[in-house]
One Martini backbone bead per residue (centre of mass of N, CA, C, O) as a GRO file, in nm:
protein
   95
    1MET     BB    1  15.172  -5.442  -4.665
    2THR     BB    2  15.136  -5.758  -4.736
    3ALA     BB    3  15.222  -6.061  -4.704
    4SER     BB    4  15.353  -6.314  -4.886
    5VAL     BB    5  15.263  -6.599  -5.043
    6LYS     BB    6  15.341  -6.853  -5.198
    7GLY     BB    7  15.219  -6.752  -5.523
    8GLU     BB    8  15.157  -6.462  -5.430
    9ARG     BB    9  15.069  -6.150  -5.446
   10CYS     BB   10  15.123  -5.838  -5.360
   11ARG     BB   11  14.893  -5.663  -5.143
   12PRO     BB   12  14.715  -5.440  -5.029
   13SER     BB   13  14.486  -5.413  -4.774
   14ASN     BB   14  14.298  -5.214  -4.981
   15TYR     BB   15  14.234  -5.353  -5.257
   16LYS     BB   16  13.922  -5.372  -5.271
   17GLU     BB   17  13.865  -5.069  -5.242
   18VAL     BB   18  14.019  -4.982  -5.492
   19LYS     BB   19  13.859  -5.148  -5.700
   20ILE     BB   20  13.584  -5.024  -5.638
   21ALA     BB   21  13.660  -4.731  -5.700
   22GLU     BB   22  13.744  -4.782  -5.993
   23GLN     BB   23  13.473  -4.896  -6.094
   24THR     BB   24  13.304  -4.650  -6.018
   25TYR     BB   25  13.448  -4.446  -6.192
   26HIS     BB   26  13.396  -4.584  -6.469
   27LYS     BB   27  13.090  -4.590  -6.447
   28ASN     BB   28  13.043  -4.282  -6.416
   29LEU     BB   29  13.192  -4.194  -6.670
   30GLY     BB   30  13.025  -4.359  -6.872
   31ALA     BB   31  12.753  -4.226  -6.804
   32LYS     BB   32  12.843  -3.940  -6.884
   33VAL     BB   33  12.913  -3.996  -7.176
   34ARG     BB   34  12.636  -4.094  -7.261
   35LYS     BB   35  12.481  -3.839  -7.190
   36LEU     BB   36  12.632  -3.647  -7.375
   37ARG     BB   37  12.578  -3.796  -7.640
   38GLU     BB   38  12.266  -3.794  -7.624
   39GLU     BB   39  12.232  -3.482  -7.603
   40LEU     BB   40  12.368  -3.459  -7.904
   41GLY     BB   41  12.259  -3.698  -8.094
   42ILE     BB   42  12.476  -3.933  -8.082
   43LYS     BB   43  12.606  -4.213  -8.200
   44GLN     BB   44  12.823  -4.458  -8.142
   45ALA     BB   45  12.904  -4.504  -8.440
   46GLU     BB   46  12.997  -4.212  -8.493
   47VAL     BB   47  13.224  -4.202  -8.292
   48ALA     BB   48  13.380  -4.446  -8.392
   49ARG     BB   49  13.430  -4.350  -8.681
   50ALA     BB   50  13.583  -4.081  -8.604
   51LEU     BB   51  13.811  -4.262  -8.424
   52GLY     BB   52  13.869  -4.561  -8.528
   53VAL     BB   53  13.655  -4.745  -8.384
   54ARG     BB   54  13.455  -4.947  -8.228
   55GLN     BB   55  13.141  -4.960  -8.105
   56SER     BB   56  13.213  -5.153  -7.867
   57PHE     BB   57  13.405  -4.954  -7.730
   58ILE     BB   58  13.196  -4.741  -7.652
   59ALA     BB   59  13.027  -4.936  -7.485
   60MET     BB   60  13.243  -5.004  -7.279
   61LEU     BB   61  13.281  -4.723  -7.169
   62GLU     BB   62  12.972  -4.674  -7.093
   63ASN     BB   63  12.983  -4.952  -6.903
   64GLY     BB   64  13.268  -4.922  -6.725
   65GLN     BB   65  13.512  -4.999  -6.868
   66LYS     BB   66  13.839  -5.028  -6.898
   67VAL     BB   67  14.023  -4.764  -7.053
   68PRO     BB   68  14.213  -4.568  -7.215
   69VAL     BB   69  14.267  -4.239  -7.156
   70PHE     BB   70  14.310  -4.138  -7.448
   71ARG     BB   71  14.028  -4.238  -7.539
   72ILE     BB   72  13.857  -4.073  -7.355
   73ASN     BB   73  13.959  -3.804  -7.463
   74GLN     BB   74  13.865  -3.843  -7.754
   75VAL     BB   75  13.566  -3.864  -7.695
   76LEU     BB   76  13.533  -3.596  -7.541
   77ASN     BB   77  13.641  -3.413  -7.765
   78PHE     BB   78  13.424  -3.488  -7.972
   79LEU     BB   79  13.195  -3.378  -7.758
   80GLY     BB   80  13.341  -3.108  -7.617
   81TYR     BB   81  13.534  -3.234  -7.394
   82GLU     BB   82  13.714  -3.250  -7.071
   83ILE     BB   83  13.958  -3.352  -6.849
   84ASP     BB   84  14.051  -3.240  -6.520
   85PHE     BB   85  14.345  -3.353  -6.371
   86ALA     BB   86  14.415  -3.096  -6.180
   87GLU     BB   87  14.206  -3.154  -5.996
   88LYS     BB   88  14.190  -3.204  -5.652
   89ASN     BB   89  13.967  -3.362  -5.685
   90THR     BB   90  13.885  -3.703  -5.727
   91GLN     BB   91  13.697  -3.610  -5.919
   92TYR     BB   92  13.579  -3.557  -6.213
   93MET     BB   93  13.612  -3.295  -6.464
   94LEU     BB   94  13.391  -3.130  -6.677
   95ASN     BB   95  13.432  -2.877  -6.954
   0.00000   0.00000   0.00000
Protein backbone atom coordinates (compact mmCIF):
# COMPACT_ATOMS: atom_id res chain seq x y z
CA MET A 1 0.00 0.00 0.00
CA THR A 2 1.12 3.50 -0.66
CA ALA A 3 0.96 6.04 2.10
CA SER A 4 -2.01 8.34 1.97
CA VAL A 5 -1.77 12.07 1.77
CA LYS A 6 -4.34 14.05 3.71
CA GLY A 7 -7.56 14.02 1.70
CA GLU A 8 -6.55 11.14 -0.58
CA ARG A 9 -7.67 7.54 -0.39
CA CYS A 10 -5.13 4.79 0.12
CA ARG A 11 -4.55 2.92 -3.11
CA PRO A 12 -2.27 0.03 -3.87
CA SER A 13 0.77 0.84 -5.97
CA ASN A 14 -0.63 -1.20 -8.87
CA TYR A 15 -4.04 0.52 -8.83
CA LYS A 16 -3.85 1.62 -12.48
CA GLU A 17 -2.90 -1.85 -13.67
CA VAL A 18 -5.77 -3.38 -11.71
CA LYS A 19 -8.25 -0.89 -13.18
CA ILE A 20 -6.99 -1.55 -16.71
CA ALA A 21 -7.26 -5.31 -16.20
CA GLU A 22 -10.79 -4.92 -14.84
CA GLN A 23 -11.84 -2.75 -17.78
CA THR A 24 -10.32 -5.21 -20.25
CA TYR A 25 -12.15 -8.10 -18.57
CA HIS A 26 -15.52 -6.35 -18.81
CA LYS A 27 -14.89 -5.30 -22.40
CA ASN A 28 -13.95 -8.86 -23.44
CA LEU A 29 -16.88 -10.37 -21.56
CA GLY A 30 -19.27 -7.87 -23.13
CA ALA A 31 -17.96 -8.65 -26.61
CA LYS A 32 -18.41 -12.38 -25.93
CA VAL A 33 -21.99 -11.86 -24.71
CA ARG A 34 -22.79 -9.81 -27.84
CA LYS A 35 -21.30 -12.50 -30.09
CA LEU A 36 -23.29 -15.25 -28.37
CA ARG A 37 -26.52 -13.24 -28.58
CA GLU A 38 -26.01 -12.40 -32.24
CA GLU A 39 -25.15 -16.01 -33.11
CA LEU A 40 -28.50 -17.01 -31.61
CA GLY A 41 -30.27 -14.31 -33.61
CA ILE A 42 -31.69 -12.64 -30.50
CA LYS A 43 -32.09 -8.88 -30.22
CA GLN A 44 -31.00 -6.90 -27.17
CA ALA A 45 -34.60 -5.87 -26.61
CA GLU A 46 -35.69 -9.52 -26.43
CA VAL A 47 -33.09 -10.33 -23.78
CA ALA A 48 -34.03 -7.21 -21.83
CA ARG A 49 -37.74 -7.99 -21.95
CA ALA A 50 -37.19 -11.58 -20.80
CA LEU A 51 -35.06 -10.44 -17.84
CA GLY A 52 -37.11 -7.40 -16.88
CA VAL A 53 -34.34 -4.89 -17.54
CA ARG A 54 -33.99 -2.06 -20.03
CA GLN A 55 -32.43 -2.61 -23.44
CA SER A 56 -29.87 0.05 -22.52
CA PHE A 57 -28.67 -2.22 -19.71
CA ILE A 58 -27.92 -5.01 -22.19
CA ALA A 59 -26.09 -2.48 -24.36
CA MET A 60 -24.05 -1.35 -21.34
CA LEU A 61 -23.06 -4.95 -20.60
CA GLU A 62 -22.10 -5.61 -24.21
CA ASN A 63 -20.12 -2.37 -24.39
CA GLY A 64 -17.96 -3.42 -21.47
CA GLN A 65 -19.40 -1.34 -18.67
CA LYS A 66 -19.27 -2.84 -15.21
CA VAL A 67 -22.58 -4.43 -14.21
CA PRO A 68 -23.58 -6.70 -11.30
CA VAL A 69 -22.36 -10.28 -11.65
CA PHE A 70 -25.81 -11.72 -10.98
CA ARG A 71 -27.13 -9.79 -14.00
CA ILE A 72 -24.31 -11.11 -16.18
CA ASN A 73 -25.27 -14.61 -15.06
CA GLN A 74 -28.94 -13.93 -15.86
CA VAL A 75 -28.08 -12.80 -19.39
CA LEU A 76 -25.76 -15.73 -19.99
CA ASN A 77 -28.27 -18.22 -18.58
CA PHE A 78 -30.92 -16.78 -20.90
CA LEU A 79 -28.52 -17.35 -23.80
CA GLY A 80 -27.82 -20.90 -22.58
CA TYR A 81 -24.37 -20.30 -21.08
CA GLU A 82 -22.80 -19.82 -17.66
CA ILE A 83 -19.52 -18.53 -16.27
CA ASP A 84 -17.36 -21.08 -14.50
CA PHE A 85 -15.98 -19.05 -11.59
CA ALA A 86 -14.26 -22.12 -10.20
CA GLU A 87 -11.87 -22.23 -13.16
CA LYS A 88 -8.32 -21.65 -11.90
CA ASN A 89 -7.40 -19.61 -14.96
CA THR A 90 -8.02 -15.90 -14.44
CA GLN A 91 -9.91 -15.70 -17.70
CA TYR A 92 -13.63 -16.41 -17.69
CA MET A 93 -14.79 -19.72 -19.06
CA LEU A 94 -18.12 -20.02 -20.81
CA ASN A 95 -19.74 -23.44 -20.83
